[in-house]
Amino acid sequence: MSDQNGAGQTRPTALPIVINAQYVKDFSFENPNAPQTLLPGQPAPQVSVGVDVRSQQVGETLYEVVLEMRCEAKIGENTAFLVELSYAGLFTVTGLAEEHIKPVLLIEAPRLLFPFARAIVADATRDGGYPPLMINPIDFTDLYRRQAAGQQPTNATA
């Protein structure tokens, strides 16, 4: 985004979204069947990943956006690990029409939070004795459309 100043030069304009803070709101890692699930010769676990996004207004132009992730790995009927993460950010949104605020909060804000949440999940699974779980990029536009249509949060199998 840019505009022209009086000399005909372009200069960047302020983006409508600013990240004020990022933080872990809630985090859990469970390894309920260790050490059995970590023994050599175990088959690769089947991993399912669920993602949800929610937001709330906490000030005139200040919003909290929470990216919730639930990752469960199973070997047969046994749970290998379970990771639940609520990773949040405080965002200031200015200069947007009212109808554009919600899409920005539920698409762009989680897109900015995702790499950090992904790293936390990868570190937790690695520290739990498993290969790091590298969650594929998420289409937050599709997730927003599903939420708007009243469907369940996105679930994927890795």
PDB file of C-alpha atoms in Angstrom:
ATOM      1  CA  MET A   1       0.000   0.000   0.000  1.00  0.00           C
ATOM      2  CA  SER A   2       1.332   3.413  -0.842  1.00  0.00           C
ATOM      3  CA  ASP A   3       0.262   6.914  -1.679  1.00  0.00           C
ATOM      4  CA  GLN A   4       1.927   9.906  -3.260  1.00  0.00           C
ATOM      5  CA  ASN A   5       3.362  12.799  -1.331  1.00  0.00           C
ATOM      6  CA  GLY A   6       3.508  16.340  -2.697  1.00  0.00           C
ATOM      7  CA  ALA A   7       6.783  15.656  -4.550  1.00  0.00           C
ATOM      8  CA  GLY A   8       5.253  12.810  -6.552  1.00  0.00           C
ATOM      9  CA  GLN A   9       7.136  10.146  -4.614  1.00  0.00           C
ATOM     10  CA  THR A  10       5.398   7.121  -3.238  1.00  0.00           C
ATOM     11  CA  ARG A  11       5.547   6.379   0.453  1.00  0.00           C
ATOM     12  CA  PRO A  12       4.163   3.447   2.406  1.00  0.00           C
ATOM     13  CA  THR A  13       0.863   3.932   4.180  1.00  0.00           C
ATOM     14  CA  ALA A  14      -0.029   2.379   7.506  1.00  0.00           C
ATOM     15  CA  LEU A  15      -1.453  -1.108   7.389  1.00  0.00           C
ATOM     16  CA  PRO A  16      -4.918  -1.504   8.915  1.00  0.00           C
ATOM     17  CA  ILE A  17      -3.687  -4.186  11.351  1.00  0.00           C
ATOM     18  CA  VAL A  18      -0.965  -3.961  13.995  1.00  0.00           C
ATOM     19  CA  ILE A  19       0.233  -6.783  16.247  1.00  0.00           C
ATOM     20  CA  ASN A  20       0.581  -5.443  19.789  1.00  0.00           C
ATOM     21  CA  ALA A  21       1.412  -8.725  21.548  1.00  0.00           C
ATOM     22  CA  GLN A  22       1.492 -12.480  21.028  1.00  0.00           C
ATOM     23  CA  TYR A  23       1.223 -15.055  23.808  1.00  0.00           C
ATOM     24  CA  VAL A  24       0.413 -18.615  24.798  1.00  0.00           C
ATOM     25  CA  LYS A  25      -3.025 -18.514  26.376  1.00  0.00           C
ATOM     26  CA  ASP A  26      -3.295 -22.246  27.127  1.00  0.00           C
ATOM     27  CA  PHE A  27      -1.032 -25.182  26.333  1.00  0.00           C
ATOM     28  CA  SER A  28      -1.081 -28.898  27.058  1.00  0.00           C
ATOM     29  CA  PHE A  29       1.066 -31.823  25.923  1.00  0.00           C
ATOM     30  CA  GLU A  30       0.115 -35.339  26.925  1.00  0.00           C
ATOM     31  CA  ASN A  31       2.177 -38.458  26.300  1.00  0.00           C
ATOM     32  CA  PRO A  32      -0.141 -40.983  28.014  1.00  0.00           C
ATOM     33  CA  ASN A  33       1.231 -44.260  26.671  1.00  0.00           C
ATOM     34  CA  ALA A  34       4.948 -43.564  26.842  1.00  0.00           C
ATOM     35  CA  PRO A  35       7.248 -45.407  26.844  1.00  0.00           C
ATOM     36  CA  GLN A  36       5.326 -48.073  24.860  1.00  0.00           C
ATOM     37  CA  THR A  37       4.554 -45.703  21.972  1.00  0.00           C
ATOM     38  CA  LEU A  38       8.235 -44.689  21.811  1.00  0.00           C
ATOM     39  CA  LEU A  39       9.696 -48.208  21.566  1.00  0.00           C
ATOM     40  CA  PRO A  40      11.642 -49.072  18.392  1.00  0.00           C
ATOM     41  CA  GLY A  41       9.618 -50.764  15.666  1.00  0.00           C
ATOM     42  CA  GLN A  42       6.372 -48.909  16.357  1.00  0.00           C
ATOM     43  CA  PRO A  43       4.383 -47.975  13.247  1.00  0.00           C
ATOM     44  CA  ALA A  44       4.091 -44.304  12.365  1.00  0.00           C
ATOM     45  CA  PRO A  45       1.247 -42.670  14.279  1.00  0.00           C
ATOM     46  CA  GLN A  46      -1.863 -41.400  12.520  1.00  0.00           C
ATOM     47  CA  VAL A  47      -2.090 -37.694  13.280  1.00  0.00           C
ATOM     48  CA  SER A  48      -5.202 -35.537  13.141  1.00  0.00           C
ATOM     49  CA  VAL A  49      -5.069 -31.760  13.429  1.00  0.00           C
ATOM     50  CA  GLY A  50      -8.027 -29.544  14.318  1.00  0.00           C
ATOM     51  CA  VAL A  51      -7.919 -25.755  14.025  1.00  0.00           C
ATOM     52  CA  ASP A  52     -10.302 -23.040  15.127  1.00  0.00           C
ATOM     53  CA  VAL A  53     -10.086 -19.243  15.356  1.00  0.00           C
ATOM     54  CA  ARG A  54     -12.046 -16.869  17.545  1.00  0.00           C
ATOM     55  CA  SER A  55     -11.837 -13.180  18.301  1.00  0.00           C
ATOM     56  CA  GLN A  56     -13.205 -10.690  20.773  1.00  0.00           C
ATOM     57  CA  GLN A  57     -13.056  -6.932  21.036  1.00  0.00           C
ATOM     58  CA  VAL A  58     -11.170  -5.763  24.128  1.00  0.00           C
ATOM     59  CA  GLY A  59     -10.906  -2.049  23.383  1.00  0.00           C
ATOM     60  CA  GLU A  60     -12.136   0.564  20.916  1.00  0.00           C
ATOM     61  CA  THR A  61      -9.820  -0.675  18.138  1.00  0.00           C
ATOM     62  CA  LEU A  62      -8.146  -3.532  20.063  1.00  0.00           C
ATOM     63  CA  TYR A  63      -9.013  -7.190  19.495  1.00  0.00           C
ATOM     64  CA  GLU A  64      -7.801 -10.490  20.887  1.00  0.00           C
ATOM     65  CA  VAL A  65      -7.541 -13.265  18.304  1.00  0.00           C
ATOM     66  CA  VAL A  66      -7.043 -16.842  19.524  1.00  0.00           C
ATOM     67  CA  LEU A  67      -5.746 -19.596  17.255  1.00  0.00           C
ATOM     68  CA  GLU A  68      -6.712 -22.941  18.759  1.00  0.00           C
ATOM     69  CA  MET A  69      -4.958 -26.125  17.647  1.00  0.00           C
ATOM     70  CA  ARG A  70      -5.583 -29.707  18.714  1.00  0.00           C
ATOM     71  CA  CYS A  71      -3.207 -32.374  17.421  1.00  0.00           C
ATOM     72  CA  GLU A  72      -3.724 -36.017  18.313  1.00  0.00           C
ATOM     73  CA  ALA A  73      -1.548 -38.945  17.262  1.00  0.00           C
ATOM     74  CA  LYS A  74      -2.668 -42.546  17.569  1.00  0.00           C
ATOM     75  CA  ILE A  75      -0.855 -45.817  17.080  1.00  0.00           C
ATOM     76  CA  GLY A  76      -3.641 -48.282  16.590  1.00  0.00           C
ATOM     77  CA  GLU A  77      -6.110 -47.581  19.385  1.00  0.00           C
ATOM     78  CA  ASN A  78      -3.483 -46.043  21.699  1.00  0.00           C
ATOM     79  CA  THR A  79      -2.946 -42.313  21.928  1.00  0.00           C
ATOM     80  CA  ALA A  80       0.698 -41.545  21.281  1.00  0.00           C
ATOM     81  CA  PHE A  81       0.421 -37.838  22.065  1.00  0.00           C
ATOM     82  CA  LEU A  82      -2.098 -35.045  22.369  1.00  0.00           C
ATOM     83  CA  VAL A  83      -1.208 -31.367  21.948  1.00  0.00           C
ATOM     84  CA  GLU A  84      -3.709 -28.600  22.688  1.00  0.00           C
ATOM     85  CA  LEU A  85      -2.613 -25.021  22.117  1.00  0.00           C
ATOM     86  CA  SER A  86      -4.432 -21.697  22.328  1.00  0.00           C
ATOM     87  CA  TYR A  87      -2.070 -19.097  20.904  1.00  0.00           C
ATOM     88  CA  ALA A  88      -3.309 -15.512  20.966  1.00  0.00           C
ATOM     89  CA  GLY A  89      -2.470 -12.067  19.767  1.00  0.00           C
ATOM     90  CA  LEU A  90      -3.645  -8.554  20.527  1.00  0.00           C
ATOM     91  CA  PHE A  91      -4.319  -6.647  17.329  1.00  0.00           C
ATOM     92  CA  THR A  92      -5.190  -3.034  16.661  1.00  0.00           C
ATOM     93  CA  VAL A  93      -7.403  -2.605  13.605  1.00  0.00           C
ATOM     94  CA  THR A  94      -7.971   0.887  12.214  1.00  0.00           C
ATOM     95  CA  GLY A  95      -9.168   2.484   9.017  1.00  0.00           C
ATOM     96  CA  LEU A  96     -11.431  -0.357   7.902  1.00  0.00           C
ATOM     97  CA  ALA A  97     -15.145  -0.410   7.254  1.00  0.00           C
ATOM     98  CA  GLU A  98     -17.052  -2.385   9.904  1.00  0.00           C
ATOM     99  CA  GLU A  99     -17.853  -5.238   7.491  1.00  0.00           C
ATOM    100  CA  HIS A 100     -14.134  -5.796   6.796  1.00  0.00           C
ATOM    101  CA  ILE A 101     -12.966  -6.047  10.411  1.00  0.00           C
ATOM    102  CA  LYS A 102     -14.198  -9.586  11.079  1.00  0.00           C
ATOM    103  CA  PRO A 103     -12.561 -11.095   7.955  1.00  0.00           C
ATOM    104  CA  VAL A 104      -9.276  -9.359   8.798  1.00  0.00           C
ATOM    105  CA  LEU A 105      -9.403 -10.687  12.358  1.00  0.00           C
ATOM    106  CA  LEU A 106     -10.319 -14.248  11.358  1.00  0.00           C
ATOM    107  CA  ILE A 107      -8.153 -14.561   8.235  1.00  0.00           C
ATOM    108  CA  GLU A 108      -5.141 -12.234   8.412  1.00  0.00           C
ATOM    109  CA  ALA A 109      -4.556 -12.263  12.181  1.00  0.00           C
ATOM    110  CA  PRO A 110      -4.348 -16.080  12.470  1.00  0.00           C
ATOM    111  CA  ARG A 111      -2.193 -16.155   9.333  1.00  0.00           C
ATOM    112  CA  LEU A 112       0.277 -13.962  11.232  1.00  0.00           C
ATOM    113  CA  LEU A 113       0.033 -16.099  14.414  1.00  0.00           C
ATOM    114  CA  PHE A 114       0.280 -19.483  12.697  1.00  0.00           C
ATOM    115  CA  PRO A 115       4.078 -19.769  12.225  1.00  0.00           C
ATOM    116  CA  PHE A 116       4.647 -19.201  15.947  1.00  0.00           C
ATOM    117  CA  ALA A 117       1.945 -21.682  17.004  1.00  0.00           C
ATOM    118  CA  ARG A 118       3.331 -24.215  14.518  1.00  0.00           C
ATOM    119  CA  ALA A 119       6.793 -23.897  16.073  1.00  0.00           C
ATOM    120  CA  ILE A 120       5.402 -24.469  19.583  1.00  0.00           C
ATOM    121  CA  VAL A 121       3.634 -27.654  18.452  1.00  0.00           C
ATOM    122  CA  ALA A 122       6.749 -28.885  16.621  1.00  0.00           C
ATOM    123  CA  ASP A 123       8.948 -28.250  19.669  1.00  0.00           C
ATOM    124  CA  ALA A 124       6.486 -29.944  22.028  1.00  0.00           C
ATOM    125  CA  THR A 125       6.239 -33.118  19.950  1.00  0.00           C
ATOM    126  CA  ARG A 126      10.009 -33.237  19.507  1.00  0.00           C
ATOM    127  CA  ASP A 127      10.542 -32.725  23.247  1.00  0.00           C
ATOM    128  CA  GLY A 128       7.968 -35.486  23.868  1.00  0.00           C
ATOM    129  CA  GLY A 129      10.176 -37.997  22.029  1.00  0.00           C
ATOM    130  CA  TYR A 130       8.543 -37.914  18.587  1.00  0.00           C
ATOM    131  CA  PRO A 131       9.620 -36.337  15.315  1.00  0.00           C
ATOM    132  CA  PRO A 132       8.553 -32.679  15.244  1.00  0.00           C
ATOM    133  CA  LEU A 133       5.002 -32.307  13.951  1.00  0.00           C
ATOM    134  CA  MET A 134       5.240 -29.814  11.105  1.00  0.00           C
ATOM    135  CA  ILE A 135       1.672 -28.681  10.443  1.00  0.00           C
ATOM    136  CA  ASN A 136       1.020 -27.757   6.834  1.00  0.00           C
ATOM    137  CA  PRO A 137      -0.029 -24.178   6.086  1.00  0.00           C
ATOM    138  CA  ILE A 138      -3.699 -23.534   6.763  1.00  0.00           C
ATOM    139  CA  ASP A 139      -6.158 -21.828   4.428  1.00  0.00           C
ATOM    140  CA  PHE A 140      -7.701 -19.387   6.900  1.00  0.00           C
ATOM    141  CA  THR A 141      -9.971 -17.995   4.189  1.00  0.00           C
ATOM    142  CA  ASP A 142     -11.588 -21.430   3.835  1.00  0.00           C
ATOM    143  CA  LEU A 143     -11.782 -21.795   7.623  1.00  0.00           C
ATOM    144  CA  TYR A 144     -13.501 -18.384   7.838  1.00  0.00           C
ATOM    145  CA  ARG A 145     -16.013 -19.404   5.167  1.00  0.00           C
ATOM    146  CA  ARG A 146     -16.757 -22.652   7.013  1.00  0.00           C
ATOM    147  CA  GLN A 147     -17.266 -20.783  10.295  1.00  0.00           C
ATOM    148  CA  ALA A 148     -19.527 -18.264   8.575  1.00  0.00           C
ATOM    149  CA  ALA A 149     -21.567 -21.132   7.156  1.00  0.00           C
ATOM    150  CA  GLY A 150     -21.868 -22.693  10.633  1.00  0.00           C
ATOM    151  CA  GLN A 151     -19.730 -25.740   9.869  1.00  0.00           C
ATOM    152  CA  GLN A 152     -17.319 -27.452  12.235  1.00  0.00           C
ATOM    153  CA  PRO A 153     -13.692 -26.321  12.577  1.00  0.00           C
ATOM    154  CA  THR A 154     -11.219 -27.638  10.023  1.00  0.00           C
ATOM    155  CA  ASN A 155      -9.853 -31.127  10.667  1.00  0.00           C
ATOM    156  CA  ALA A 156      -7.007 -32.604   8.671  1.00  0.00           C
ATOM    157  CA  THR A 157      -4.970 -35.770   8.807  1.00  0.00           C
ATOM    158  CA  ALA A 158      -1.216 -35.521   8.531  1.00  0.00           C
TER     159      ALA A 158
END
